[in-house]
XYZ file of C-alpha atoms in Angstrom:
681
model
C 108.796 53.005 113.820
C 109.891 54.428 110.471
C 112.263 57.063 111.916
C 115.785 56.413 113.229
C 117.365 58.105 116.239
C 119.066 60.551 113.848
C 115.674 61.609 112.473
C 114.265 62.082 115.957
C 117.269 64.176 117.008
C 116.674 66.504 114.055
C 113.061 67.031 115.124
C 113.850 67.512 118.824
C 116.731 69.926 118.172
C 114.538 72.043 115.891
C 111.754 72.260 118.499
C 114.242 73.307 121.205
C 115.669 76.079 119.008
C 112.223 77.484 118.221
C 111.220 77.266 121.870
C 114.226 79.445 122.774
C 113.370 81.940 120.036
C 109.836 82.243 121.388
C 111.155 82.795 124.908
C 113.180 85.787 123.695
C 110.027 87.659 122.621
C 108.074 87.487 125.884
C 109.181 90.886 127.192
C 108.340 92.711 123.940
C 104.549 92.371 124.206
C 103.277 95.310 126.308
C 99.946 96.320 124.812
C 96.897 95.334 122.779
C 98.385 96.576 119.493
C 101.468 94.441 120.207
C 99.301 91.371 120.770
C 97.126 91.914 117.690
C 99.473 93.420 115.095
C 103.032 93.526 116.495
C 102.488 97.292 116.910
C 102.615 97.627 113.109
C 106.421 97.699 112.840
C 107.165 94.542 110.794
C 109.387 94.691 107.734
C 108.806 92.994 104.403
C 110.993 89.915 104.988
C 109.528 89.223 108.398
C 106.035 89.561 106.914
C 106.818 87.335 103.948
C 108.590 84.482 105.720
C 106.249 84.308 108.695
C 103.201 84.860 106.480
C 104.155 81.925 104.271
C 104.598 79.654 107.284
C 101.382 80.851 108.910
C 99.229 80.378 105.835
C 100.700 77.077 104.615
C 99.962 74.307 107.072
C 100.213 70.533 106.979
C 96.653 70.524 105.712
C 97.702 72.673 102.731
C 100.545 70.280 101.972
C 98.311 67.200 102.128
C 95.538 68.897 100.132
C 98.049 69.697 97.395
C 99.259 66.102 97.384
C 95.671 64.892 97.044
C 95.253 67.140 94.027
C 98.529 65.843 92.562
C 97.458 62.206 92.842
C 94.252 63.166 90.993
C 95.642 65.386 88.234
C 99.448 65.391 88.414
C 101.319 68.300 86.842
C 98.080 69.655 85.399
C 97.539 71.343 88.776
C 100.493 73.623 88.009
C 99.583 74.534 84.423
C 96.182 76.160 84.618
C 97.096 78.475 87.538
C 99.565 80.128 85.135
C 96.548 81.922 83.672
C 96.346 83.910 86.916
C 99.880 85.298 86.689
C 98.988 88.785 85.396
C 96.632 89.089 88.371
C 99.544 88.986 90.788
C 101.187 91.942 89.021
C 97.957 93.929 89.107
C 97.302 93.044 92.755
C 100.796 93.939 93.924
C 101.367 97.086 91.874
C 97.915 98.493 92.664
C 97.892 97.189 96.235
C 94.548 95.518 95.511
C 92.566 95.495 98.783
C 95.541 95.221 101.166
C 96.978 98.705 100.487
C 93.717 100.497 101.218
C 93.000 98.227 104.167
C 96.350 99.210 105.667
C 95.544 102.897 104.963
C 92.477 102.659 107.206
C 94.873 101.815 110.091
C 92.415 99.223 111.349
C 93.771 96.510 113.635
C 91.292 93.962 112.267
C 89.102 93.656 109.191
C 86.123 93.848 111.545
C 87.274 97.275 112.703
C 87.316 98.384 109.064
C 83.783 96.999 108.597
C 82.561 99.091 111.522
C 84.241 102.193 110.108
C 82.681 101.565 106.690
C 79.238 100.237 107.616
C 78.175 100.074 111.269
C 78.985 98.533 114.620
C 76.083 96.090 114.398
C 77.285 94.912 111.017
C 80.753 94.389 112.462
C 79.267 92.065 115.075
C 77.155 90.203 112.505
C 80.026 89.787 110.044
C 82.466 88.938 112.818
C 80.203 86.153 114.031
C 79.887 84.654 110.544
C 83.617 84.949 109.940
C 84.400 83.273 113.254
C 81.919 80.442 112.629
C 83.267 79.811 109.134
C 86.843 79.987 110.368
C 86.651 77.596 113.306
C 84.720 74.976 111.299
C 87.274 75.255 108.501
C 90.053 75.060 111.112
C 88.399 72.083 112.786
C 90.207 69.344 110.845
C 93.691 70.917 110.823
C 94.983 69.133 113.969
C 93.515 65.827 112.782
C 95.330 65.927 109.444
C 98.638 66.898 111.084
C 98.372 64.176 113.743
C 97.512 61.484 111.209
C 100.430 62.552 109.008
C 102.885 62.108 111.880
C 101.360 58.780 112.939
C 101.530 57.183 109.492
C 104.755 58.810 108.316
C 106.653 58.089 111.527
C 105.037 54.676 112.029
C 103.800 55.491 115.523
C 101.714 52.917 117.441
C 98.021 53.476 118.148
C 98.750 53.682 121.889
C 101.741 54.112 124.162
C 102.164 53.250 127.869
C 102.394 55.932 130.577
C 102.478 54.834 134.241
C 100.703 51.614 133.374
C 98.030 53.360 131.306
C 97.618 53.020 127.536
C 97.341 56.508 126.040
C 95.911 56.907 122.528
C 98.527 58.430 120.211
C 96.101 60.369 117.990
C 94.602 62.700 120.650
C 97.942 62.899 122.482
C 99.649 64.260 119.363
C 96.897 66.843 118.886
C 97.228 67.963 122.508
C 101.010 68.303 122.133
C 100.657 70.175 118.846
C 97.987 72.584 120.073
C 99.790 73.009 123.389
C 102.958 74.223 121.667
C 100.977 76.459 119.305
C 99.127 77.923 122.296
C 102.412 78.606 124.043
C 103.712 80.577 121.059
C 100.595 82.696 120.619
C 99.746 83.279 124.288
C 103.294 84.233 125.234
C 103.594 87.279 123.007
C 100.650 87.464 120.634
C 101.459 88.471 117.068
C 105.030 89.403 118.032
C 105.813 85.883 119.205
C 103.903 84.364 116.287
C 105.799 86.370 113.670
C 109.282 85.978 115.145
C 109.003 82.232 115.801
C 107.424 81.610 112.404
C 110.147 83.609 110.682
C 112.812 81.568 112.484
C 111.051 78.331 111.553
C 110.701 79.557 107.982
C 114.420 80.254 107.617
C 115.314 76.800 108.962
C 112.592 75.149 106.886
C 113.788 76.733 103.640
C 117.091 74.865 103.920
C 115.136 71.656 104.482
C 112.840 72.346 101.493
C 115.804 72.431 99.131
C 117.525 69.395 100.673
C 114.337 67.301 100.643
C 113.438 68.240 97.064
C 116.928 67.477 95.751
C 116.951 64.129 97.581
C 113.533 63.160 96.198
C 114.552 64.066 92.643
C 117.768 62.037 92.940
C 116.254 58.970 94.629
C 113.600 58.450 91.943
C 114.896 58.960 88.375
C 112.903 61.232 86.081
C 112.254 58.530 83.464
C 110.550 56.326 86.073
C 108.414 59.218 87.261
C 107.342 59.937 83.684
C 106.510 56.270 83.081
C 104.332 56.194 86.204
C 102.476 59.366 85.211
C 101.883 58.031 81.689
C 99.933 55.100 83.149
C 96.967 57.426 83.811
C 93.717 56.557 81.945
C 92.827 58.157 78.620
C 91.686 61.798 78.889
C 92.887 61.879 82.490
C 96.481 62.779 81.695
C 98.794 63.807 84.511
C 101.229 65.482 82.098
C 99.161 67.015 79.306
C 96.633 69.603 80.613
C 94.666 69.485 77.352
C 93.742 65.805 77.777
C 91.907 65.967 81.110
C 88.198 65.726 80.347
C 87.889 62.696 82.643
C 89.714 64.273 85.595
C 87.368 64.702 88.537
C 87.288 67.852 90.694
C 90.667 69.353 89.684
C 89.947 70.007 86.020
C 89.826 73.184 83.900
C 86.510 74.307 85.401
C 87.963 74.139 88.895
C 90.717 76.560 87.901
C 88.433 78.885 85.939
C 86.285 79.287 89.054
C 89.455 79.740 91.108
C 90.453 82.570 88.759
C 87.283 84.446 89.693
C 87.670 83.639 93.390
C 91.272 84.884 93.332
C 90.012 88.354 92.409
C 86.800 88.439 94.393
C 88.096 86.956 97.646
C 91.618 88.376 97.610
C 92.681 89.128 101.200
C 89.182 88.244 102.422
C 90.125 85.013 104.206
C 91.233 86.088 107.673
C 93.122 83.052 108.909
C 96.273 85.170 108.670
C 94.652 88.459 109.647
C 97.490 89.483 111.964
C 99.891 89.696 109.021
C 97.521 91.975 107.102
C 97.883 94.744 109.685
C 101.424 94.238 111.031
C 103.484 96.103 108.426
C 105.125 99.368 109.442
C 103.434 101.064 106.460
C 101.328 100.136 103.412
C 104.384 100.085 101.139
C 106.121 97.414 103.227
C 102.909 95.383 103.008
C 102.966 95.708 99.224
C 106.661 94.820 98.911
C 106.118 91.845 101.193
C 103.413 90.610 98.827
C 105.730 91.125 95.839
C 108.768 89.270 97.166
C 106.600 86.459 98.537
C 106.388 85.107 94.998
C 110.109 84.286 95.078
C 110.017 83.113 98.662
C 107.448 80.461 97.739
C 109.663 78.756 95.137
C 111.593 76.372 97.479
C 108.387 75.275 99.215
C 106.689 74.845 95.851
C 109.553 72.703 94.565
C 109.364 70.401 97.591
C 105.564 70.245 97.271
C 106.002 68.832 93.753
C 109.048 66.607 94.243
C 107.639 64.643 97.198
C 104.228 63.634 95.780
C 105.882 62.916 92.433
C 108.269 60.469 94.099
C 105.508 58.951 96.236
C 103.149 58.535 93.279
C 105.912 56.833 91.289
C 106.573 54.363 94.095
C 102.896 53.402 94.121
C 102.552 52.969 90.342
C 105.930 51.977 88.922
C 106.643 48.217 88.598
C 110.215 48.942 89.737
C 108.920 49.644 93.270
C 106.349 46.828 93.445
C 107.629 45.393 96.737
C 107.595 48.766 98.487
C 104.180 49.567 97.018
C 102.817 46.332 98.496
C 104.025 47.386 101.952
C 102.441 50.808 101.505
C 99.110 49.320 100.433
C 99.141 46.979 103.426
C 99.325 49.998 105.737
C 96.690 51.934 103.790
C 94.227 49.018 103.875
C 94.165 49.307 107.663
C 92.510 52.756 107.316
C 88.735 52.298 107.121
C 87.794 55.852 106.063
C 88.347 56.237 102.260
C 88.931 60.001 102.553
C 91.602 59.549 105.225
C 93.137 56.709 103.221
C 93.452 59.056 100.250
C 95.045 61.740 102.449
C 97.695 59.367 103.786
C 98.623 57.904 100.392
C 101.758 60.013 99.865
C 102.904 60.241 103.523
C 102.943 56.439 103.839
C 104.685 56.074 100.470
C 107.386 58.555 101.472
C 107.962 56.695 104.735
C 108.916 53.635 102.650
C 111.063 55.600 100.204
C 113.113 58.352 101.852
C 116.464 57.670 103.546
C 117.573 58.414 107.099
C 118.092 62.125 107.671
C 115.703 63.180 104.927
C 112.874 61.526 106.860
C 113.891 63.591 109.869
C 113.799 66.777 107.800
C 110.318 65.920 106.486
C 109.092 65.235 110.029
C 110.622 68.546 111.148
C 108.835 70.371 108.325
C 105.523 68.765 109.287
C 105.993 69.804 112.919
C 106.937 73.348 111.870
C 104.009 73.726 109.464
C 101.669 72.425 112.131
C 102.910 74.850 114.809
C 103.023 77.878 112.523
C 99.661 77.419 110.846
C 97.887 76.514 114.070
C 99.218 79.420 116.127
C 98.374 81.807 113.268
C 94.801 80.543 113.024
C 94.358 80.402 116.794
C 95.445 84.040 116.984
C 93.175 85.073 114.106
C 89.925 83.370 115.115
C 90.402 84.036 118.821
C 91.063 87.725 118.147
C 88.128 88.083 115.771
C 85.654 86.773 118.337
C 86.823 89.240 120.995
C 87.544 92.264 118.795
C 84.623 91.980 116.395
C 81.881 90.311 118.446
C 82.316 90.670 122.206
C 83.856 94.142 122.530
C 81.477 95.929 120.119
C 78.549 94.410 122.047
C 80.049 95.537 125.338
C 80.179 99.231 124.269
C 82.713 100.035 126.999
C 86.484 99.737 126.568
C 88.515 97.332 128.645
C 91.798 98.032 130.338
C 94.686 96.769 128.159
C 95.539 93.906 130.528
C 91.861 92.879 130.659
C 91.533 92.926 126.882
C 94.643 90.784 126.473
C 93.248 88.336 129.043
C 89.988 88.110 127.077
C 91.969 87.500 123.883
C 93.950 84.705 125.506
C 90.848 82.957 126.836
C 89.176 83.236 123.433
C 92.229 81.713 121.755
C 92.227 78.889 124.299
C 88.548 78.208 123.564
C 89.277 77.946 119.832
C 91.988 75.379 120.600
C 89.556 73.305 122.680
C 86.886 73.519 119.971
C 89.124 72.329 117.138
C 90.457 69.495 119.298
C 86.908 68.265 119.952
C 85.911 68.810 116.309
C 88.889 66.782 115.086
C 87.973 63.972 117.479
C 84.337 63.665 116.382
C 84.248 64.748 112.718
C 84.587 62.086 110.031
C 85.849 63.412 106.701
C 83.824 62.584 103.595
C 85.497 64.603 100.817
C 88.836 65.895 99.606
C 90.374 68.578 101.805
C 90.176 71.342 99.203
C 86.463 70.733 98.724
C 85.847 70.811 102.484
C 87.801 74.059 102.731
C 85.871 75.601 99.868
C 82.497 74.627 101.338
C 83.290 75.913 104.827
C 84.826 79.058 103.373
C 81.602 79.942 101.539
C 79.928 80.915 104.833
C 82.193 83.958 105.110
C 83.929 84.482 101.772
C 80.874 84.646 99.515
C 79.686 87.854 101.153
C 83.057 89.134 102.374
C 84.336 89.753 98.858
C 81.454 92.126 98.162
C 81.611 94.059 101.423
C 85.406 94.411 101.383
C 85.862 95.403 97.739
C 82.709 97.503 97.766
C 83.684 99.102 101.053
C 87.255 99.966 100.082
C 86.680 101.025 96.473
C 83.037 102.083 96.225
C 81.121 104.997 97.724
C 77.640 103.598 97.107
C 77.693 100.557 99.422
C 75.328 100.717 102.395
C 74.966 98.703 105.573
C 71.729 97.189 104.240
C 73.481 95.954 101.106
C 76.308 94.542 103.200
C 73.870 92.699 105.488
C 72.099 91.088 102.535
C 75.340 90.004 100.874
C 76.717 88.453 104.054
C 73.427 86.776 104.972
C 73.098 85.200 101.525
C 76.632 83.839 101.673
C 76.091 82.482 105.177
C 72.819 80.732 104.328
C 74.160 79.175 101.129
C 77.387 78.147 102.857
C 75.675 76.434 105.777
C 73.220 74.845 103.359
C 76.142 73.589 101.291
C 77.517 71.824 104.364
C 74.216 70.229 105.407
C 72.702 69.276 102.032
C 75.367 66.677 101.118
C 74.773 64.920 104.443
C 71.021 64.755 103.767
C 71.657 63.699 100.163
C 73.952 60.824 101.139
C 71.760 59.685 104.042
C 68.921 59.101 101.576
C 71.182 56.973 99.342
C 71.055 59.412 96.455
C 74.746 59.038 95.707
C 77.348 61.773 95.733
C 76.036 65.348 96.027
C 76.268 66.887 92.520
C 77.590 70.319 93.592
C 81.058 70.398 95.117
C 82.493 73.184 97.256
C 84.019 75.050 94.325
C 80.727 75.377 92.441
C 78.924 76.368 95.637
C 81.488 79.136 96.193
C 80.828 80.519 92.708
C 77.039 80.403 93.099
C 77.019 82.032 96.534
C 79.480 84.741 95.466
C 77.391 85.754 92.443
C 74.237 85.935 94.566
C 76.038 88.094 97.150
C 77.344 90.516 94.513
C 73.882 91.025 93.043
C 72.353 91.626 96.472
C 75.110 94.012 97.619
C 74.790 96.226 94.544
C 71.005 96.175 94.171
C 70.163 96.677 97.854
C 72.780 99.438 98.227
C 71.293 101.294 95.267
C 67.788 100.814 96.657
C 68.746 102.154 100.103
C 70.296 105.451 99.040
C 73.869 104.553 98.281
C 74.020 106.874 95.285
C 72.211 109.783 96.968
C 74.508 109.816 100.021
C 77.967 108.665 98.897
C 80.461 107.549 101.498
C 83.527 109.669 102.331
C 86.342 107.315 101.324
C 89.071 109.951 101.678
C 88.347 110.339 105.364
C 88.420 106.615 106.071
C 91.628 106.170 104.057
C 93.291 109.273 105.563
C 93.826 110.849 102.156
C 93.738 114.412 100.879
C 92.806 116.926 103.569
C 92.539 114.050 106.074
C 96.123 112.881 105.512
C 98.682 112.792 108.322
C 101.560 112.248 105.847
C 103.421 115.557 105.384
C 104.945 114.329 102.106
C 101.698 113.356 100.393
C 101.222 116.664 98.579
C 104.789 117.007 97.309
C 104.845 117.618 93.552
C 107.148 115.550 91.349
C 107.773 117.096 87.958
C 110.061 114.645 86.164
C 108.700 112.609 83.298
C 110.307 109.439 84.711
C 108.464 109.774 88.000
C 105.139 110.326 86.256
C 105.599 107.165 84.188
C 106.628 105.171 87.242
C 103.543 106.344 89.120
C 101.354 105.247 86.215
C 102.907 101.791 86.628
C 102.086 101.819 90.335
C 105.584 102.795 91.524
C 105.234 106.034 93.462
C 107.638 108.042 95.584
C 107.739 105.339 98.238
C 109.610 102.974 95.863
C 113.377 103.017 96.283
C 115.644 102.068 93.376
C 115.929 98.565 94.781
C 112.148 98.320 95.098
C 111.713 99.424 91.489
C 114.260 96.877 90.310
C 112.423 94.091 92.138
C 109.048 95.255 90.826
C 110.263 95.450 87.222
C 112.061 92.088 87.480
C 108.949 90.465 88.892
C 106.733 92.024 86.215
C 109.045 90.848 83.420
C 109.354 87.264 84.678
C 105.643 87.013 85.399
C 104.572 88.405 82.036
C 107.146 86.211 80.294
C 105.720 83.094 81.940
C 102.175 84.174 81.112
C 103.096 84.782 77.453
C 104.560 81.274 77.379
C 101.227 79.990 78.713
C 99.320 81.902 76.013
C 101.713 80.709 73.315
C 101.399 77.042 74.265
C 97.608 77.277 74.475
C 97.500 78.956 71.050
C 99.803 76.319 69.541
C 97.550 73.571 70.862
C 94.152 74.995 69.941
C 95.147 76.536 66.601
C 97.798 74.193 65.239
C 97.573 71.026 67.405
C 101.373 70.851 67.537
C 101.865 70.192 71.269
C 102.826 66.558 71.888
C 103.151 64.528 75.082
C 106.930 64.621 74.675
C 106.763 68.410 74.835
C 105.097 68.161 78.238
C 107.658 65.661 79.526
C 110.444 68.100 78.649
C 108.484 71.115 79.859
C 107.873 69.763 83.356
C 111.468 68.591 83.691
C 112.732 72.083 82.831
C 110.087 73.552 85.163
C 111.555 71.621 88.099
C 115.146 72.515 87.189
C 114.297 76.223 87.000
C 112.702 76.034 90.451
C 115.851 74.384 91.789
C 118.110 77.072 90.303
C 115.951 79.855 91.754
C 115.716 78.236 95.199
C 119.406 78.580 96.130
C 119.691 82.398 95.813
C 116.234 82.780 97.362
C 117.393 80.778 100.384
C 120.378 83.099 100.951
C 118.491 86.325 100.186
C 115.570 85.717 102.512
C 117.686 84.341 105.341
C 119.669 87.585 105.466
C 116.524 89.703 105.157
C 114.688 87.720 107.824
C 117.507 88.027 110.360
C 117.737 91.800 109.810
C 113.966 92.274 110.106
C 113.779 90.311 113.370
C 116.558 92.476 114.792
C 114.820 95.663 113.615
C 111.519 94.576 115.153
C 113.100 93.867 118.527
C 115.052 97.149 118.589
C 111.951 99.164 117.728
C 109.660 97.464 120.240
C 112.154 97.762 123.091
C 111.937 101.579 123.028
C 108.491 102.165 121.505
C 105.945 104.165 123.518
C 102.684 102.183 123.696
C 99.319 103.832 123.103
C 96.584 102.268 125.246
C 93.840 103.723 123.026
C 95.154 101.765 120.030
C 93.057 98.702 120.821
C 90.818 98.175 117.797
C 88.020 100.532 118.826
C 86.372 102.926 116.375
C 85.697 106.559 117.268
C 82.262 107.240 115.806
C 81.367 110.407 113.965
C 78.132 111.527 112.379
C 79.420 113.462 109.381
C 79.904 112.248 105.826
C 78.003 109.001 106.372
C 81.190 107.708 108.014
C 80.774 104.926 110.547
C 83.948 105.932 112.325
C 87.615 106.575 111.901
C 90.934 105.685 113.427
C 93.065 108.661 114.325
C 96.793 108.095 114.352
C 98.095 109.378 117.646
C 101.502 110.990 118.227
C 102.665 107.778 119.891
C 101.758 105.718 116.822
C 103.458 108.199 114.496
C 106.600 108.079 116.635
C 106.638 104.266 116.553
C 106.301 104.218 112.758
C 109.041 106.831 112.329
C 111.353 104.926 114.648
C 110.759 101.655 112.796
C 111.587 103.342 109.500
C 114.802 104.817 110.933
C 115.928 101.464 112.348
C 115.249 99.731 109.031
C 117.061 102.449 107.104
C 120.077 102.210 109.424
C 120.206 98.406 109.046
C 120.174 98.582 105.255
C 123.112 100.997 105.076
């Protein structure tokens, strides 16, 4: 084994602590809204910390390391072009603000309100299919990471029997994730993930600092400079020979970032758990700082591992790593395990334990989040709309639990039988096409446009589904006939399918009367005469307030919120202007040298380190306060049994249905706001 008893004690102690945290939430879950959306009382720090943990799994970590071994630091340069998007998304509340205004418990509920019940079932089925296939390899990647990083044997003896380690680890992983999600639904998921996130953040910083100290910067630079010509891992302008993760990959990702924003529903519970739309928006804003420690670790570890494999200084250790890797017959899996095996031969005692703890945490948090999401979608958006009759709350929760259990069984079987043939990010893109290609059109069109019709939505979703499934099957046919590698990867297929879906959504909606009978958006969004907010029509006369509202900062922004928003806007725009300036200097004057990039990336890492320490303290305090606020609110909240994800249908205004906020829901929201206000004083 590669881990010492100290490392194992770190892992075991962390699991015990999180198990106790989960136990403390069992009594808080008393209704369907609790199970699905934590009764919509979560604060910004709870949303941000748990959301990061839920949406960043071991598979995300390994996929990023695969990209790093292909393109190095270039992976972190081209995404800087997206930075203004984050300001626009957060300050305008792009998609998520209006989705929260609908008061829907799931995206499927919104689709029924906007289009029709039948479309909700159709879209829910596609979303579920896309999601569970995409989710299918998550346990496999996590189990393999632990096996090769920890140096676990292929089998272990139990009562005279030899048990295979690989499936046993997946059973243990999924069993713990099931315990978290079945015990208290979204409440348990959020609280345990927030606790894991606060512990993990300390480990992120410690691991990153250790990795940067163990392998000197000059050796890392020397290893990166060994890349072939025009496949630079330092200079993003010399990458014409880089496969997959080149400029075109990131240009397509730029489009996808806008079109598919908030459309992937693996973390759906977090999209509807905020106590109000403003908390959702502030959670999205501060998440950009929260992600810095994790981002720093995600760079420092593959950088150290890559150096070990390519620097002559570590030749003996690299030989040991290659000996382990050569035992893996599948080339795709071998590529995945490159960095984990290298780190196992590089990191010292204690740091290995922290890495193993992080892997366990990321596995639990991502898996329970996805189990909750896909299990809930199948019940809420497929089974219940087909049933046409409401269930009793305890029956509905039972259905949700059985659906979640089925998803766990499916992904276990899928992980056992599926053999990976491509990089993780390409597999994720291809499986995501089934849902995302059409979802972008129906969500953006449904929330911001009045002309979209159910017919247009059907065509957009069907086109995305057909092209997505075809994109999964065609490469298998192509390779089976010895035609080489399929020429269209998942990223290009996503772009093609998305463009087809947009054209169909717009053209079919126009052809089926979308302009003649516009949809009543105000009613669905509870605005204007349909508002239940008594403060919505208050008039603000000061010039300062009018300017702030033009910048997206309305009356709901406190002084602290405005400070954070302005600080974020300034730092983001400053970084983007640096990106523009460097690109201009290269293309216009050709003055950017390789030495510039060596210095740039070194400073980049040091800035991340300096930001990580205050972020660690800030979010730990905020997370603790938000967990306390959530528990205090839920202990006294009056549950509303009708708040179960159903849509009350109406015939007027071409509105598929609406969600009416009941007095009980209003009281819960008011109480959550009072508790949060009292805690901040």
